[in-house]
Amino acid sequence: MPRPEQKLIKLTIDGREIEAVEGTMLVDAAKQGDVEIPYFCYERRLGQPVGACRMCLVEIEGIPKLQTSCSTGVRDGMVVHTQTERVHEAQNAIVEFLLVNHPLDCPVCDKGGECPLQDISFGWGLGRTRVVEPKRHFQKPLALSPLIAIDRERCILCYRCVRFSQEIAEDWQLIFADRGSHTFVSTHDGHPYVAPFSGNIVELCPVGALTSQPYRFRARPWDIEGAGGVCTLCPAQCNVEFTVRDEKVVRVLIREHDGVDDGWLCDKGRFAYQAIHVDERITRPLVRDGGQLRPVSWERAFETAAEIARHQGRTAALVGGGASNEEAFLLQRLLREGLYSHDIDSRPGGALPLELARTLAAPALQASVPDLEFAHTVLVLGTEPLDEIPILDLRIRKGVRRNGVKLAIASPRPSALDPNAAVSLRYAPDGEAAFLSALEAALGHASSGSGDDVASLAELLRSGGEDVVIVYGESLAPAALESLVRIARLLGLEGRDGAGLLGVPASANGRGVREAGALPNAGPGYAELGAPRGRDAAAIAAAAAGGELSALYLLEVDPVRELPDRAAWEAALHHAGLVIAHASVLTDGLRDHATVIFPAESHAEKEGTVVHPDGRLQRLRAAIAHPGEVRAGWSVIAELARRCGHDLGVLTSSMAFRQLVAAVPFYAGITLEQIGGRGVRWPERPEAAALPAGGGSAQTPGAAAGTVQPAAAGQTNGHLRLGTYRSIWAAPEVEISPALHYTIAEQLVELSPADARRLEVGDGDEVLVGSGGTRLRGRAAVRTGVPEGTAFLATGIAQASANHLTEPLVEVRRA
Amino acid sequence: MKPLIFDNIDEPGLNTLAVYERRGGYEMLRKALAMPREAVLQEISDSGLRGRGGAGFPMGMKAGFLPKGDMPKYLTCNADESEPGTFKDRELMQKSPHMLIEGIAIACYAAAITQAFIYIRGEYRLQGDILEAAIAEAYAAGYLGDGILDSGQPLSLVLHRGAGAYICGEETGLLDSLEGKRGNPRLKPPFPAIQGLYDGPTLINNVETLATVPHVIRLGGKQYAEIGVERSSGTKLVSVSGDVQRPGNYEIELGIPSREIIFGLAGGPQPGREVKLWFPGGSSSPVLTRDDLDLPYDFDSMAKAGTMLGSGAIIVVDDTHTVLEVMSKVVKFYAHESCGKCVPCREGTNWTHKMVHRIESGEATPMDLDLLASVQTQIIGNCLCVLGDAMAMPVGSMVAKFRPELEAEVEAARERAGTPSLASAGAGVPVH
Amino acid sequence: MSAIDRRPPVPRFGHGSRVPGWDVAVDLAKPPATVPDPATTPVPDELRSEIEQAMGRYPNPRSAAIPALHAAQRHHGWLPPEAIAQVACVMALTPAYLTSVASFYDMFALRPKPRHDVYVCTNITCSLLGADEIHERMIELAGDHPDLNVCSFECLGACDIGPMASVNGEYVGPINLDDCEQIARDLDKGGPVLEHKQLRFRRCADPNANPES
Ligand SMILES: Cc1cc2nc3c(=O)[nH]c(=O)nc-3n(C[C@H](O)[C@H](O)[C@H](O)COP(=O)(O)O)c2cc1C
Ligand code: SF4
Ligand code: FES
């Protein structure tokens, strides 16, 4: 659905002429014209107005009854009155009615001071009550979930929270039960409202009925300050506002950005701020001493780390997604210029050929986030947005729901978006290349008539409309990506506005750190390396384990925890003589092997820039001072470089940014001021042309590759294929945030009903999953959607993570 | 006047296809199918047939609002009949279900609709069973199905049973309920004729309205319009109940004096009693008094008298009952049935309910009647649908028309409860 | 214990709700109630096929929510959470959605109820004619009768036979206090209830309605 055309019209409100886009709801148009109309139930982001609270009634000339301005689209020549006797009477009436059952317990209410009901009662009510009848009473507060408390007395039944659950998150868990004045917000049979986006209802609630358990009674509005920031706990990079009290982040709110988050936040982003202020956080430099990591002075830490200078040519670095562009940029400088090594990587799945990397980053192929909402067709390929880039899950749903976007899903594992999809197909884990070449072949032929899934997907992509956006995951191997590029070209997506590719990196700033040069085969800006190419992640592990590398620099990443093949990384870290890490949590690999740990900044402390998967440079700003002895990451790298005899020439973070811009041609001219609070999408700027063109990748796929490996292909002597998934909650920050403890789950082994039956495993049974000599313990989850022949295991979790397993086939049996 | 809808209504077996056909059933469907759609619609418009479900909106005009074109369109027959005092559709569906089916088929043909539903209240189990059987017969006989009577006009008709909620009689609440949701009314606009069931254009009419359609076709629209009075054409089923000697449904010609219905047909109150007040069109209509008994019973006359003909349910209350007693039942009903979606209705009905309870328990003063009346004016016109108004208007009318009696009842209740007399307590509404 | 938890309990205005859960916290040990997975939610075949048939009748299967809940209530006698989960599983909806729908309508019971439904109309007409006493009497009778589910109902659309009641869907009236006992006896016997007062046999009140007969 191409974006609707916007027509400007003029209307009059209270005698003022106001210009607005035709069809804008009257409340919004009035706001633009500086006329304030009170309202409760309306919320633009929630879509269709419900007109339930009746607070927004106004008089429109030519219509006898008062109208709800929240549901009336503006038309040219409309004449509106908001200050007449009739309107005032209606407003007074509604305020009085709202307070019939409201407890007016403002002094002990967490919402006090930032409560729309308070404000509107004051501004539009009569300030007295004629109610002498008893109000309705409930026990209060009650738990609605581990994160949210509900006070049903305060609820004005405005519909916002239930609409969020039903129409935005579409989890349909939060409901109204009963009817009339008995209506109350509820869930099914006392189940908690646990869902990845549940926290949004706290922010939506216009009274103190829904409050955040972690924030309750932590502060009053006059105690706090708001500081704009960007959440870098995942690649979605939602814009947030940190609520700060006494240099502590006590709450995270949305800072709506249509181009990024559409005004929503996931519960990880909203509640994992707690990891900033817990005892588990590393806030002092640590050095291994007698086998133990001990807090030391910065001087001592630098001294130890500066040993790295002696490992020239034998040092490798891994860059995690929490790192800023500047940190990645400076680190690759240190490595390349100071230590003569190109062994730096940030892509867990293996390096891409440079040509391919350039093609995938090319402006002509980039789709933007809002394109998801207005495309004809969206294909989600090899990624689960809900887990890997949660906020896009909501965006994709929105497009399907509101604009009739046709959705296709192709993935090994069932997706939360399957029910919304027109076509949803499964390929085997590691089967993506075969799948894509089959798709490519199907697209090449005119309608083949064959009714299989790939053919119907091809048909949908080909004839569903030109604007196709393909969201793909980082797990795709180079061959699959080559195929993907050809498919994009076949579909004519190149250079097409509103269409293109959107790559979801495995880590928050994956795109940024690669553009900054954290790749073994490219410098900043995907520049060709004069020198021989470096090792990618897997090769680094092998080389370190084999003694070819003697120092490892881990910038906000613990490969033992995060990367595939845990055993290989354990060996690598074990054998490296020097392991330097920037970290804020002591994960397994670091606890066992790090030589020096520099305390890393949280996203609320960092200054710098990051790049959104759609190419938007965003700016991180310090909302709070560094706790303990934490220092800025860029300054630590710069200082270490100086001590290694290689001065990088940066004294401030903005100097680092200027160096980055100078080094990356397609960033040319961008300033921090331009990025400001809203970001700059570099692919939209003319300077984007400076990105070297990628290769043609023209070869056609082999004829033999025309079929998808059927997902249900039989088992190999009773073994199942291993598929992995990484839950939204699988993150160290989540584990140490007390409010999110409930999300820590044991290993869930997802099995198809048929396999479960065959293996005599019941839902919830304990199972052992083995490959090679490794056995993992987990709990079976029998799921109808799981294709027969595959077992899915979680990675990225602290215990029994699937990265212990390396073979493609596993044996599953009851423990 | 010879009855139209209730002609032969008690004939044994009329609910079966055989008897209905013997009585000329489905001939009008044949006749209509032989006419161009537009002509059928024109007959309906010419008849001046106004909706029998409550609002009295001309059916022809409503059907004319449906956009032309190929999109899926729906007809929904409103058989929720929950307005207190109303029971006409029940008798009609129970005894002559095929008349309704025939009317639906003709209306669907006229408006180019291929999918129809009857939303019947869940409590009408017997009537639902009878309709289900009749629908099956009609399918078997080719009056419903892929091409009705070989005309090429397909029509599928599904009976949908509700589960007990008055608000599902409100047309948009009905649509949500039929879509499998809570029966909350929707914002209007968009009106159902433009965007209704499953977002498609939807024609919603009452059972009686649709059952009248075959008669309109038989007589011809202009001829039908001759019956009754101007702007209230035709016959109407009136449900008379309460303090009358012969309660029941009567088919009358619109415009006859109300007295003729209440006394002539229904026999008036028991000997020795007098009419105190009456609802002319269900419990939602503002009440009338014995002074209004000579009003002509038609849409406009009732509107002029500040009330409405509504569903045609006359509830008669005689002088053995108090106004407070009646008011209390009305208020309890609406407080129970408010869907709770919009604030003025939800809180207004529930507050009013508590206020009336306070009056009854002798804790009120006559000044509370002002508060009661004021709350009613705060409800009227401010709600999402008109359920709120449907309580506020009759309650408001009772306070306005029976103030002295209500004041006496307030005092009497205080006395009963032993509340200190006003003189000693100091009158007034407590201020909080 | 925080200061908040130490407060004395607030005196309650007893209004309650017929829907469980209105005044209690959720059970944090339970998992979220998402769409039930057919692999782990057994549904009785008969119920499944009834629901599936209902779904087939509508352009949008969700329209079958009320018919499906009726079916589940017939099957289980009321709508326990498991019944709702079964409907949810067949319809691929969340149980919460169906709880929300079910709790809107008076005919669905979200708490266990006795087998025989006796809805006594206590709306205007019937109460003018004495329904409140009938209701009280029925409640009394239900007191020592394990199978009687007596509810006061709003207008059942049969004011012509007021005061009236719907006994397992069968409309009977006008009823007097003696009839109440008879209703209970007839229900025990299992035959027709108050047969001579069943609405299905009543002739139209309009003397002109059937001029030829
Ligand atoms: C609260 C409320 C309840 C209603 N109940 C019924 C009803 O039970 N039956 C009915 O036919 N119309 C009822 N209506 C009127 C309908 O909304 C609608 O106007 C009617 O079904 C249209 O059909 P008609 O034009 O044939 O009368 C009700 C309206 C309101 C506001
Ligand atoms: S007026 Fe009453 S019934 Fe109508 S929407 Fe509002 S709350 Fe619901
Ligand atoms: S904001 Fe318009 S009705 Fe609530």
Short mmCIF file of C-alpha atoms in Angstrom, two decimals, chain B residues 1-3 6-11 23 74 81-87 90-91 94-95 115 117 119 121-127 158-165 167-168 173 176-184 197-198 240-243 246-251 265 279 283 315-317 321 325-326 329-330 332-333 336-337 339 354, chain C residues 13 15 18 54 56-67 69-70 74 91 93 97-108 119 121-132 152-162 164 166-171 174 198-213:
data_model
loop_
_atom_site.label_atom_id
_atom_site.label_comp_id
_atom_site.label_asym_id
_atom_site.label_seq_id
_atom_site.Cartn_x
_atom_site.Cartn_y
_atom_site.Cartn_z
CA MET B 1 -58.99 -3.68 9.38
CA LYS B 2 -57.88 -7.11 8.26
CA PRO B 3 -54.61 -8.13 9.84
CA PHE B 6 -51.12 -11.77 12.09
CA ASP B 7 -53.57 -13.03 9.50
CA ASN B 8 -54.02 -16.73 10.27
CA ILE B 9 -51.38 -16.45 12.94
CA ASP B 10 -52.84 -19.23 15.06
CA GLU B 11 -53.44 -21.61 12.21
CA ARG B 23 -51.62 -19.78 2.57
CA TYR B 74 -25.00 -8.36 4.42
CA GLU B 81 -36.05 -8.26 21.10
CA SER B 82 -34.97 -7.30 24.59
CA GLU B 83 -36.67 -3.99 25.11
CA PRO B 84 -38.76 -4.46 28.26
CA GLY B 85 -42.39 -4.86 27.35
CA THR B 86 -41.71 -6.04 23.81
CA PHE B 87 -42.67 -9.56 22.70
CA ARG B 90 -41.32 -13.64 19.50
CA GLU B 91 -44.85 -14.54 18.54
CA GLN B 94 -42.70 -18.76 16.60
CA LYS B 95 -45.84 -18.92 14.57
CA GLN B 115 -25.56 -13.33 2.91
CA PHE B 117 -28.21 -13.49 9.37
CA TYR B 119 -29.60 -12.53 15.31
CA ARG B 121 -31.70 -13.50 21.54
CA GLY B 122 -30.39 -16.65 23.17
CA GLU B 123 -33.31 -16.84 25.57
CA TYR B 124 -35.72 -17.50 22.67
CA ARG B 125 -34.83 -21.15 22.50
CA LEU B 126 -38.17 -22.34 21.16
CA GLN B 127 -38.35 -19.62 18.53
CA VAL B 158 -27.74 -18.24 9.13
CA LEU B 159 -29.49 -18.17 12.47
CA HIS B 160 -27.25 -16.78 15.17
CA ARG B 161 -28.24 -17.11 18.80
CA GLY B 162 -27.18 -14.47 21.29
CA ALA B 163 -26.45 -15.13 24.92
CA GLY B 164 -28.25 -12.54 26.96
CA ALA B 165 -27.38 -8.88 26.60
CA ILE B 167 -27.29 -3.99 24.15
CA CYS B 168 -27.01 -6.53 21.34
CA GLY B 173 -23.65 -3.82 19.32
CA ASP B 176 -19.91 -6.76 17.12
CA SER B 177 -21.66 -9.60 18.86
CA LEU B 178 -22.30 -11.32 15.55
CA GLU B 179 -18.63 -10.95 14.77
CA GLY B 180 -17.90 -12.95 17.89
CA LYS B 181 -16.98 -10.06 20.15
CA ARG B 182 -18.43 -8.43 23.20
CA GLY B 183 -21.57 -6.66 22.13
CA ASN B 184 -20.30 -3.13 22.54
CA LEU B 197 -20.70 -6.53 9.48
CA TYR B 198 -17.12 -7.58 8.61
CA VAL B 240 -49.57 -4.55 25.53
CA SER B 241 -48.64 -5.64 29.00
CA GLY B 242 -48.77 -4.67 32.63
CA ASP B 243 -51.95 -3.72 34.38
CA ARG B 246 -55.94 -8.89 28.13
CA PRO B 247 -52.21 -8.56 27.71
CA GLY B 248 -50.76 -9.69 24.40
CA ASN B 249 -49.88 -8.74 20.87
CA TYR B 250 -52.32 -6.85 18.71
CA GLU B 251 -51.92 -5.80 15.13
CA LEU B 265 -58.15 -4.33 22.71
CA PHE B 279 -44.92 3.58 28.39
CA SER B 283 -39.25 1.05 28.81
CA ILE B 315 -46.68 -1.03 29.40
CA VAL B 316 -49.58 0.09 31.51
CA VAL B 317 -49.16 0.91 35.18
CA HIS B 321 -48.26 1.00 41.98
CA GLU B 325 -41.36 1.31 42.10
CA VAL B 326 -41.50 1.63 38.33
CA LYS B 329 -37.12 -1.29 37.88
CA VAL B 330 -36.32 0.86 34.86
CA LYS B 332 -31.98 -1.30 37.57
CA PHE B 333 -32.54 -2.65 34.09
CA HIS B 336 -27.55 -3.91 34.46
CA GLU B 337 -27.57 -3.69 30.69
CA CYS B 339 -22.37 -2.27 28.18
CA LYS B 354 -27.50 3.91 43.65
CA PHE C 13 -18.77 -2.02 49.28
CA HIS C 15 -20.72 -5.24 44.72
CA ARG C 18 -20.21 -12.65 38.68
CA ALA C 54 -20.25 -23.43 13.79
CA GLY C 56 -17.94 -23.10 9.01
CA ARG C 57 -21.21 -21.21 8.98
CA TYR C 58 -19.69 -17.74 8.96
CA PRO C 59 -17.55 -15.77 6.52
CA ASN C 60 -15.29 -15.07 9.48
CA PRO C 61 -14.92 -18.06 11.80
CA ARG C 62 -14.55 -15.83 14.83
CA SER C 63 -18.28 -15.18 14.58
CA ALA C 64 -18.71 -18.63 16.01
CA ALA C 65 -17.49 -17.49 19.43
CA ILE C 66 -20.92 -17.36 21.03
CA PRO C 67 -22.22 -20.59 19.47
CA LEU C 69 -19.30 -21.07 24.06
CA HIS C 70 -22.91 -22.27 24.12
CA ARG C 74 -23.79 -27.53 27.25
CA MET C 91 -10.84 -21.44 17.29
CA LEU C 93 -7.99 -17.57 19.86
CA TYR C 97 -10.53 -13.30 24.46
CA LEU C 98 -13.23 -15.86 25.03
CA THR C 99 -13.40 -15.12 28.75
CA SER C 100 -13.99 -11.53 27.82
CA VAL C 101 -16.76 -12.46 25.42
CA ALA C 102 -18.36 -14.97 27.74
CA SER C 103 -18.40 -12.61 30.69
CA PHE C 104 -20.32 -10.02 28.69
CA TYR C 105 -23.37 -12.20 28.30
CA ASP C 106 -25.78 -13.17 31.05
CA MET C 107 -26.39 -16.70 29.85
CA PHE C 108 -22.80 -17.84 30.28
CA TYR C 119 -34.62 -17.49 34.93
CA CYS C 121 -38.15 -12.29 34.91
CA THR C 122 -38.14 -9.42 37.37
CA ASN C 123 -38.42 -6.59 34.92
CA ILE C 124 -41.16 -3.96 34.93
CA THR C 125 -44.21 -5.83 33.74
CA CYS C 126 -43.54 -9.03 35.58
CA SER C 127 -42.69 -7.24 38.78
CA LEU C 128 -45.87 -5.17 38.55
CA LEU C 129 -47.59 -8.53 38.49
CA GLY C 130 -45.76 -10.02 41.42
CA ALA C 131 -42.49 -11.39 40.02
CA ASP C 132 -40.43 -10.36 43.00
CA SER C 152 -33.46 -12.99 38.34
CA PHE C 153 -33.47 -12.00 34.69
CA GLU C 154 -34.26 -8.86 32.80
CA CYS C 155 -37.27 -8.84 30.49
CA LEU C 156 -37.41 -12.21 28.74
CA GLY C 157 -39.80 -10.98 26.09
CA ALA C 158 -42.94 -12.63 27.40
CA CYS C 159 -44.68 -9.91 29.37
CA ASP C 160 -47.99 -11.23 28.06
CA ILE C 161 -47.64 -14.19 30.39
CA GLY C 162 -46.14 -12.26 33.29
CA MET C 164 -43.15 -15.66 34.01
CA SER C 166 -37.84 -19.54 31.64
CA VAL C 167 -37.13 -23.02 32.88
CA ASN C 168 -34.29 -24.58 30.94
CA GLY C 169 -35.37 -22.42 28.04
CA GLU C 170 -39.07 -23.26 28.25
CA TYR C 171 -41.19 -20.17 28.91
CA PRO C 174 -48.34 -16.57 34.41
CA GLN C 198 -46.09 -23.18 28.58
CA LEU C 199 -45.93 -20.29 26.21
CA ARG C 200 -45.65 -22.55 23.19
CA PHE C 201 -49.33 -23.40 23.50
CA ARG C 202 -50.65 -19.89 23.92
CA ARG C 203 -52.90 -18.41 21.28
CA CYS C 204 -52.48 -14.91 20.00
CA ALA C 205 -54.24 -12.30 22.08
CA ASP C 206 -55.56 -10.51 19.03
CA PRO C 207 -59.15 -11.67 18.50
CA ASN C 208 -59.02 -10.36 14.96
CA ALA C 209 -55.85 -12.12 14.08
CA ASN C 210 -57.50 -15.21 12.73
CA PRO C 211 -60.80 -14.08 11.24
CA GLU C 212 -61.41 -17.20 9.21
CA SER C 213 -60.88 -19.74 11.91
#
